[in-house]
Every structure is written in structure tokens, then in C-alpha cells.
Short mmCIF file of C-alpha atoms in Angstrom, two decimals:
data_model
loop_
_atom_site.label_atom_id
_atom_site.label_comp_id
_atom_site.label_asym_id
_atom_site.label_seq_id
_atom_site.Cartn_x
_atom_site.Cartn_y
_atom_site.Cartn_z
CA UNK A 664 7.48 -6.31 -10.83
CA UNK A 665 6.17 -9.36 -8.98
CA UNK A 666 2.69 -10.61 -9.66
CA UNK A 667 0.76 -11.38 -6.51
CA UNK A 668 -2.37 -13.46 -6.25
CA UNK A 669 -4.63 -13.99 -3.27
CA UNK A 670 -7.19 -16.62 -2.42
CA UNK A 671 -10.05 -16.32 -1.77
CA UNK A 672 -10.94 -13.05 -3.45
CA UNK A 673 -13.89 -12.67 -1.12
CA UNK A 674 -15.75 -14.61 1.54
CA UNK A 675 -18.67 -14.30 3.89
CA UNK A 676 -18.06 -15.99 7.23
CA UNK A 677 -19.93 -16.61 10.45
CA UNK A 678 -18.70 -15.02 13.63
CA UNK A 679 -16.55 -17.27 15.76
CA UNK A 680 -15.04 -19.07 12.77
CA UNK A 681 -11.61 -18.62 11.21
CA UNK A 682 -10.50 -17.92 7.65
CA UNK A 683 -7.09 -18.49 6.12
CA UNK A 684 -6.05 -16.22 3.26
CA UNK A 685 -3.33 -17.32 0.87
CA UNK A 686 -0.86 -15.07 -0.89
CA UNK A 687 1.28 -16.33 -3.77
CA UNK A 688 4.06 -14.36 -5.45
CA UNK A 689 5.43 -15.36 -8.84
CA UNK A 690 9.06 -14.77 -7.86
CA UNK A 691 11.18 -15.12 -4.76
CA UNK A 692 10.96 -12.00 -2.63
CA UNK A 693 12.69 -10.98 0.54
CA UNK A 694 9.87 -9.35 2.42
CA UNK A 695 6.13 -9.88 2.51
CA UNK A 696 3.57 -7.87 4.41
CA UNK A 697 -0.08 -8.16 5.39
CA UNK A 698 -2.37 -5.12 5.54
CA UNK A 699 -5.95 -4.55 6.56
CA UNK A 700 -8.27 -1.97 5.04
CA UNK A 701 -11.45 -1.43 7.01
CA UNK A 702 -14.48 -0.01 5.19
CA UNK A 703 -13.87 3.58 4.12
CA UNK A 704 -10.44 3.63 5.72
CA UNK A 705 -6.84 3.59 4.58
CA UNK A 706 -4.52 0.61 4.81
CA UNK A 707 -3.05 -0.46 8.13
CA UNK A 708 -0.04 -2.76 8.37
CA UNK A 709 -0.77 -5.91 10.36
CA UNK A 710 2.59 -7.65 10.25
CA UNK A 711 5.71 -8.49 8.33
CA UNK A 712 5.80 -12.14 7.30
CA UNK A 713 9.28 -13.53 7.89
CA UNK A 714 10.42 -16.61 6.04
CA UNK A 715 11.22 -19.42 8.44
CA UNK A 716 10.49 -17.45 11.60
CA UNK A 717 7.64 -15.83 13.46
CA UNK A 718 6.00 -12.81 11.92
CA UNK A 719 6.65 -9.34 13.28
CA UNK A 720 3.39 -7.73 14.37
CA UNK A 721 2.51 -4.05 14.52
CA UNK A 722 1.02 -2.43 17.56
CA UNK A 723 -2.55 -3.53 18.07
CA UNK A 724 -2.20 -6.84 16.26
CA UNK A 725 -1.37 -10.16 17.94
CA UNK A 726 -0.38 -13.58 16.75
CA UNK A 727 -3.30 -15.35 18.42
CA UNK A 728 -5.76 -13.31 16.38
CA UNK A 729 -3.79 -13.11 13.12
CA UNK A 730 -1.43 -16.08 12.85
CA UNK A 731 0.82 -15.83 9.82
CA UNK A 732 2.91 -18.42 8.08
CA UNK A 733 5.59 -18.05 5.46
CA UNK A 734 7.04 -21.44 4.62
CA UNK A 735 9.07 -20.22 1.64
CA UNK A 736 10.01 -17.10 -0.29
CA UNK A 737 6.95 -17.08 -2.54
CA UNK A 738 4.02 -17.98 -0.27
CA UNK A 739 2.37 -16.72 2.89
CA UNK A 740 -0.91 -17.19 4.72
CA UNK A 741 -2.84 -14.98 7.10
CA UNK A 742 -5.51 -16.47 9.34
CA UNK A 743 -8.20 -14.30 10.84
CA UNK A 744 -9.21 -16.21 13.96
CA UNK A 745 -12.40 -16.22 15.98
CA UNK A 746 -13.91 -13.65 13.69
CA UNK A 747 -16.33 -10.91 14.69
CA UNK A 748 -18.14 -8.37 12.51
CA UNK A 749 -15.36 -5.86 13.32
CA UNK A 750 -13.00 -8.04 11.29
CA UNK A 751 -14.94 -7.27 8.12
CA UNK A 752 -12.26 -5.69 5.95
CA UNK A 753 -10.17 -6.10 2.87
CA UNK A 754 -6.97 -7.97 3.62
CA UNK A 755 -4.04 -7.38 1.31
CA UNK A 756 -0.62 -8.90 1.03
CA UNK A 757 2.34 -7.17 -0.51
CA UNK A 758 5.95 -7.79 -1.27
CA UNK A 759 8.91 -5.54 -1.71
CA UNK A 760 11.47 -5.28 -4.46
CA UNK A 761 14.82 -4.48 -2.89
CA UNK A 762 16.63 -4.01 -6.19
CA UNK A 763 18.92 -1.06 -6.16
CA UNK A 764 17.97 1.78 -3.86
CA UNK A 765 14.23 1.62 -4.29
CA UNK A 766 11.68 0.00 -2.02
CA UNK A 767 8.71 -0.38 -4.27
CA UNK A 768 5.96 -2.51 -2.81
CA UNK A 769 3.59 -4.53 -4.93
CA UNK A 770 0.18 -5.46 -3.68
CA UNK A 771 -2.18 -8.32 -4.26
CA UNK A 772 -5.78 -7.68 -5.30
CA UNK A 773 -7.04 -8.17 -1.77
CA UNK A 774 -9.46 -10.51 -0.01
CA UNK A 775 -12.79 -8.94 0.88
CA UNK A 776 -14.03 -10.49 4.12
CA UNK A 777 -17.51 -10.02 5.50
CA UNK A 778 -18.31 -11.43 8.94
CA UNK A 779 -21.94 -11.86 9.85
CA UNK B 881 9.15 8.36 9.18
CA UNK B 882 8.00 11.88 8.35
CA UNK B 883 4.30 12.69 8.40
CA UNK B 884 2.62 13.81 5.19
CA UNK B 885 -0.33 16.10 4.55
CA UNK B 886 -2.51 15.89 1.44
CA UNK B 887 -5.79 17.53 0.45
CA UNK B 888 -8.67 15.09 0.92
CA UNK B 889 -10.01 15.50 -2.60
CA UNK B 890 -9.36 17.09 -5.97
CA UNK B 891 -11.09 17.24 -9.32
CA UNK B 892 -9.54 17.30 -12.74
CA UNK B 893 -10.92 17.45 -16.27
CA UNK B 894 -10.12 14.57 -18.55
CA UNK B 895 -7.12 15.30 -20.73
CA UNK B 896 -5.79 18.00 -18.45
CA UNK B 897 -2.83 17.70 -16.12
CA UNK B 898 -3.56 16.65 -12.56
CA UNK B 899 -1.26 18.16 -9.97
CA UNK B 900 -1.45 16.50 -6.57
CA UNK B 901 0.40 18.25 -3.72
CA UNK B 902 1.96 16.71 -0.64
CA UNK B 903 3.51 18.42 2.34
CA UNK B 904 6.28 16.61 4.23
CA UNK B 905 7.94 19.41 6.16
CA UNK B 906 9.63 17.10 8.69
CA UNK B 907 11.35 14.92 6.09
CA UNK B 908 14.91 13.98 6.91
CA UNK B 909 17.87 13.64 4.61
CA UNK B 910 17.69 9.90 3.98
CA UNK B 911 13.93 9.68 3.48
CA UNK B 912 12.35 9.06 0.11
CA UNK B 913 9.02 10.35 -1.17
CA UNK B 914 6.85 7.59 -2.62
CA UNK B 915 3.52 7.83 -4.38
CA UNK B 916 0.99 5.04 -4.64
CA UNK B 917 -2.57 5.03 -5.83
CA UNK B 918 -5.54 2.80 -5.14
CA UNK B 919 -8.23 2.46 -7.71
CA UNK B 920 -11.55 1.41 -6.26
CA UNK B 921 -11.65 -2.26 -5.22
CA UNK B 922 -8.03 -2.87 -6.18
CA UNK B 923 -4.76 -3.15 -4.28
CA UNK B 924 -2.49 -0.09 -4.17
CA UNK B 925 -0.23 0.49 -7.15
CA UNK B 926 3.24 1.97 -7.04
CA UNK B 927 3.58 5.13 -9.16
CA UNK B 928 6.91 6.84 -8.61
CA UNK B 929 9.43 7.82 -5.98
CA UNK B 930 12.24 10.31 -5.48
CA UNK B 931 14.85 11.52 -3.03
CA UNK B 932 15.66 15.08 -4.05
CA UNK B 933 15.72 15.22 -7.84
CA UNK B 934 12.65 15.46 -10.01
CA UNK B 935 11.65 12.13 -11.50
CA UNK B 936 9.59 11.06 -14.48
CA UNK B 937 8.38 7.69 -15.65
CA UNK B 938 5.70 6.43 -17.98
CA UNK B 939 2.96 7.09 -15.44
CA UNK B 940 3.80 10.43 -13.87
CA UNK B 941 6.29 13.09 -12.89
CA UNK B 942 7.38 13.91 -9.38
CA UNK B 943 8.52 17.41 -8.54
CA UNK B 944 10.28 17.81 -5.17
CA UNK B 945 11.00 21.29 -3.86
CA UNK B 946 14.60 22.25 -3.22
CA UNK B 947 14.11 22.19 0.55
CA UNK B 948 12.33 18.80 0.15
CA UNK B 949 9.49 19.92 2.38
CA UNK B 950 6.85 19.36 -0.27
CA UNK B 951 6.31 17.60 -3.55
CA UNK B 952 3.82 17.44 -6.40
CA UNK B 953 2.74 14.41 -8.38
CA UNK B 954 1.82 15.30 -11.93
CA UNK B 955 -0.34 13.16 -14.18
CA UNK B 956 0.23 14.95 -17.49
CA UNK B 957 -2.96 13.91 -19.29
CA UNK B 958 -5.46 12.55 -16.82
CA UNK B 959 -7.96 9.95 -17.98
CA UNK B 960 -11.09 8.60 -16.33
CA UNK B 961 -9.07 5.53 -15.31
CA UNK B 962 -6.84 7.75 -13.17
CA UNK B 963 -9.71 8.31 -10.74
CA UNK B 964 -8.28 6.89 -7.51
CA UNK B 965 -7.01 7.67 -4.04
CA UNK B 966 -3.40 8.87 -4.25
CA UNK B 967 -1.09 8.35 -1.31
CA UNK B 968 2.09 10.28 -0.64
CA UNK B 969 4.34 8.33 1.72
CA UNK B 970 7.75 9.15 3.14
CA UNK B 971 10.00 6.25 4.09
CA UNK B 972 13.61 5.89 5.04
CA UNK B 973 16.11 3.52 3.59
CA UNK B 974 17.90 0.90 5.56
CA UNK B 975 15.83 -1.89 6.99
CA UNK B 976 12.56 -0.05 7.63
CA UNK B 977 10.43 -0.66 4.56
CA UNK B 978 7.07 -0.28 6.20
CA UNK B 979 4.50 1.86 4.43
CA UNK B 980 2.32 4.06 6.59
CA UNK B 981 -0.75 5.05 4.60
CA UNK B 982 -2.50 8.30 5.44
CA UNK B 983 -5.90 9.21 4.10
CA UNK B 984 -4.54 10.27 0.72
CA UNK B 985 -6.19 12.45 -1.93
CA UNK B 986 -9.23 11.24 -3.83
CA UNK B 987 -8.68 12.41 -7.39
CA UNK B 988 -11.80 12.43 -9.51
CA UNK B 989 -11.26 12.85 -13.22
CA UNK B 990 -14.35 14.22 -14.88
CA UNK B 991 -15.33 13.80 -18.54
#
């Protein structure tokens, strides 16, 4: 299974600013995803990070607010732009192992964001 | 993808088997049943998956009913470290690998 690391692990930010979260995988993977977990809630998929092309966003999420980059097969970034207190969440990246017929996803430890 | 229904919470005594049910009555023939868990303040962790046969690995067993409308995740000897939210997720093969997380079951293992 891939090992995924995220930076930063946590941050406290002022409203109106932006934060870029990095996700590093220790092996080349086909697909990477970004999720958000609001306080007390389950995980919600933000987007699929596509290598070399624009990310594919889920309903309710837009590129202007959550720009995503994926310059290669092992690295992706998620930016939370023009933050408000409602953006306070845990942000998690994941990748998928497409070996065989299984679609196991592996998750990073998450980035805990607090917006004041 | 098929919708799943899980009890919001369950308790289990340490050392006993924990049996977590999941209903997925609208599952279709090419959809898999996956189980993940999320220990507090950590990212979700893959546990096990199955299509129609029962499966076992070093973490758990997965029992899928013959009609595939429900399944049970079994932790044979629960420990305090198994306290977590357990998610049952149904996904199809092909190119749709997205995970849709419901509310899951909070399993509390008591000493």
C-alpha cells in the first residue's frame, strides 16, 4: 500500500487568506483525490486530481475556491482560497491502487484547518 | 452507486467479536462492498472488500448474504484500538472509483 504524507498537518489561518496543502505519495499512482471532513461530519469528495490536466470537481465545489494541481504521479496540491470560518475542516488526500480487480483507497493523515 | 444503511453506534466488549451490519438492498451485480474505518483524528483505513463471496484477511471477515442485499463486518477479537467509525461503501468497477461516505457506525470497544 502507498504511504501518503500531507503538509501541513494543521494550520490556523485568517479569513480572506489562502492555504496550499501538499500531498506526497511514495509511489506512482494513477488516481488521487481530495476530500473534506467538516467538524462532526463524514468525508465529502472535493475533486479528482488528474495528472497533467484540470481536476474534476464534484457538485458544490469549484476550481476558483479549491484550485488543485498535480504536476506528476506522486504529488498534488489543494489550495483553499479566500478562506472563511466555514472552511474550517480536515482536508485529506487519497490515492487508489488499481492492481487487479480491487479499488482500495489509501488516505493521508489529513490537514486540520481552522479559519478565524 | 447503491446506498448503504448502518446503525449509528454499537458497543462491544474487549476480546469479544464485533459484528457490524450493513444494508445495501439496491446493490447491483457489478458493485463491490468495501469497508473502511476512521480512528479518531486519523485518515480512513481500508479494511476489506468483497463481491459475493465471504472474505477474510488479517484484520477482519466480511460475510455477504446470498442475495447480496446486506453484509456483516466481523472483527473477531475486538481491542480498544478498534474503537472507530466504520464505513460500509458500495462502489462499482470500471472507471468510477469515487467513495461516497455515509455516516458510518461508531464502534466503541469497552474494557
